[in-house]
């Protein structure tokens, strides 16, 4: 979540996973869950949900915000 700029910090991503608001392919995940190309990530916020499709996995720890659409695509 953090490496493709869906969250600002890793600690926020970890907190979201621990609070069971992150789903991959419709299933609640643990921090150790490996994400692969083609997975659908759902983030359930208080007022809305956002879905993203994984297009590719980054090779580096972080990517520039301008390259986010190369890695994930918002689908709803």
PDB file of C-alpha atoms in Angstrom:
ATOM      1  CA  UNK A   1       0.000   0.000   0.000  1.00  0.00           C
ATOM      2  CA  UNK A   2       2.748   2.376   0.913  1.00  0.00           C
ATOM      3  CA  UNK A   3       5.129   1.576  -1.939  1.00  0.00           C
ATOM      4  CA  UNK A   4       2.522   2.526  -4.564  1.00  0.00           C
ATOM      5  CA  UNK A   5       1.379   5.617  -2.639  1.00  0.00           C
ATOM      6  CA  UNK A   6      -2.059   4.391  -1.546  1.00  0.00           C
ATOM      7  CA  UNK A   7      -1.094   5.402   2.017  1.00  0.00           C
ATOM      8  CA  UNK A   8       1.339   8.068   3.191  1.00  0.00           C
ATOM      9  CA  UNK A   9       3.279   5.877   5.622  1.00  0.00           C
ATOM     10  CA  UNK A  10       3.872   2.177   6.251  1.00  0.00           C
ATOM     11  CA  UNK A  11       2.531   2.577   9.782  1.00  0.00           C
ATOM     12  CA  UNK A  12      -0.806   3.778   8.381  1.00  0.00           C
ATOM     13  CA  UNK A  13      -0.959   0.804   6.019  1.00  0.00           C
ATOM     14  CA  UNK A  14      -0.179  -1.587   8.874  1.00  0.00           C
ATOM     15  CA  UNK A  15      -2.838   0.020  11.081  1.00  0.00           C
ATOM     16  CA  UNK A  16      -5.428  -0.292   8.297  1.00  0.00           C
ATOM     17  CA  UNK A  17      -4.605  -3.988   7.855  1.00  0.00           C
ATOM     18  CA  UNK A  18      -4.786  -4.639  11.609  1.00  0.00           C
ATOM     19  CA  UNK A  19      -8.210  -2.940  11.719  1.00  0.00           C
ATOM     20  CA  UNK A  20      -9.429  -5.226   8.909  1.00  0.00           C
ATOM     21  CA  UNK A  21     -10.291  -2.486   6.418  1.00  0.00           C
ATOM     22  CA  UNK A  22      -7.997  -3.812   3.677  1.00  0.00           C
ATOM     23  CA  UNK A  23      -9.224  -6.645   1.469  1.00  0.00           C
ATOM     24  CA  UNK A  24      -7.487  -8.419  -1.378  1.00  0.00           C
ATOM     25  CA  UNK A  25      -9.809 -10.207  -3.790  1.00  0.00           C
ATOM     26  CA  UNK A  26     -12.634  -9.793  -1.267  1.00  0.00           C
ATOM     27  CA  UNK A  27     -10.789 -11.359   1.687  1.00  0.00           C
ATOM     28  CA  UNK A  28      -9.456  -9.614   4.797  1.00  0.00           C
ATOM     29  CA  UNK A  29      -5.656  -9.812   4.783  1.00  0.00           C
ATOM     30  CA  UNK A  30      -2.756 -10.023   7.216  1.00  0.00           C
ATOM     31  CA  UNK A  31       0.397  -7.862   6.942  1.00  0.00           C
ATOM     32  CA  UNK A  32       2.356 -10.788   5.469  1.00  0.00           C
ATOM     33  CA  UNK A  33      -0.033 -11.273   2.508  1.00  0.00           C
ATOM     34  CA  UNK A  34       1.837 -11.293  -0.791  1.00  0.00           C
ATOM     35  CA  UNK A  35       0.228  -9.232  -3.537  1.00  0.00           C
ATOM     36  CA  UNK A  36       0.460 -10.368  -7.153  1.00  0.00           C
ATOM     37  CA  UNK A  37      -0.377  -8.777 -10.483  1.00  0.00           C
ATOM     38  CA  UNK A  38      -4.114  -8.888 -11.134  1.00  0.00           C
ATOM     39  CA  UNK A  39      -5.190  -8.732  -7.476  1.00  0.00           C
ATOM     40  CA  UNK A  40      -7.969  -6.331  -6.476  1.00  0.00           C
ATOM     41  CA  UNK A  41      -7.293  -4.289  -3.352  1.00  0.00           C
ATOM     42  CA  UNK A  42     -10.251  -2.776  -1.503  1.00  0.00           C
ATOM     43  CA  UNK A  43      -9.736  -0.033   1.081  1.00  0.00           C
ATOM     44  CA  UNK A  44     -12.777   0.540   3.293  1.00  0.00           C
ATOM     45  CA  UNK A  45     -12.705   4.077   4.679  1.00  0.00           C
ATOM     46  CA  UNK A  46     -15.300   5.451   7.114  1.00  0.00           C
ATOM     47  CA  UNK A  47     -17.457   7.060   4.413  1.00  0.00           C
ATOM     48  CA  UNK A  48     -16.432   5.206   1.257  1.00  0.00           C
ATOM     49  CA  UNK A  49     -14.627   2.261  -0.271  1.00  0.00           C
ATOM     50  CA  UNK A  50     -12.038   2.388  -3.022  1.00  0.00           C
ATOM     51  CA  UNK A  51     -10.975  -0.508  -5.233  1.00  0.00           C
ATOM     52  CA  UNK A  52      -7.685  -0.802  -7.066  1.00  0.00           C
ATOM     53  CA  UNK A  53      -6.397  -3.341  -9.562  1.00  0.00           C
ATOM     54  CA  UNK A  54      -2.706  -4.265  -9.294  1.00  0.00           C
ATOM     55  CA  UNK A  55      -1.084  -3.798 -12.704  1.00  0.00           C
ATOM     56  CA  UNK A  56       2.489  -4.612 -11.694  1.00  0.00           C
ATOM     57  CA  UNK A  57       4.636  -4.976  -8.577  1.00  0.00           C
ATOM     58  CA  UNK A  58       7.286  -2.291  -7.934  1.00  0.00           C
ATOM     59  CA  UNK A  59      10.900  -3.443  -7.937  1.00  0.00           C
ATOM     60  CA  UNK A  60      11.923  -0.699  -5.481  1.00  0.00           C
ATOM     61  CA  UNK A  61      10.656   0.160  -1.998  1.00  0.00           C
ATOM     62  CA  UNK A  62       8.876   3.316  -3.185  1.00  0.00           C
ATOM     63  CA  UNK A  63       7.879   4.824  -6.513  1.00  0.00           C
ATOM     64  CA  UNK A  64       7.249   8.440  -7.534  1.00  0.00           C
ATOM     65  CA  UNK A  65       3.622   9.561  -7.224  1.00  0.00           C
ATOM     66  CA  UNK A  66       3.653  10.374 -10.937  1.00  0.00           C
ATOM     67  CA  UNK A  67       4.228   6.663 -11.712  1.00  0.00           C
ATOM     68  CA  UNK A  68       1.370   5.370  -9.532  1.00  0.00           C
ATOM     69  CA  UNK A  69      -0.926   4.671 -12.512  1.00  0.00           C
ATOM     70  CA  UNK A  70       1.705   2.262 -13.888  1.00  0.00           C
ATOM     71  CA  UNK A  71       1.291   0.048 -10.808  1.00  0.00           C
ATOM     72  CA  UNK A  72      -2.338   0.384  -9.654  1.00  0.00           C
ATOM     73  CA  UNK A  73      -5.553   1.483 -11.333  1.00  0.00           C
ATOM     74  CA  UNK A  74      -8.598   2.704  -9.415  1.00  0.00           C
ATOM     75  CA  UNK A  75     -11.606   0.703 -10.565  1.00  0.00           C
ATOM     76  CA  UNK A  76     -14.357   2.145  -8.316  1.00  0.00           C
TER      77      UNK A  76
END
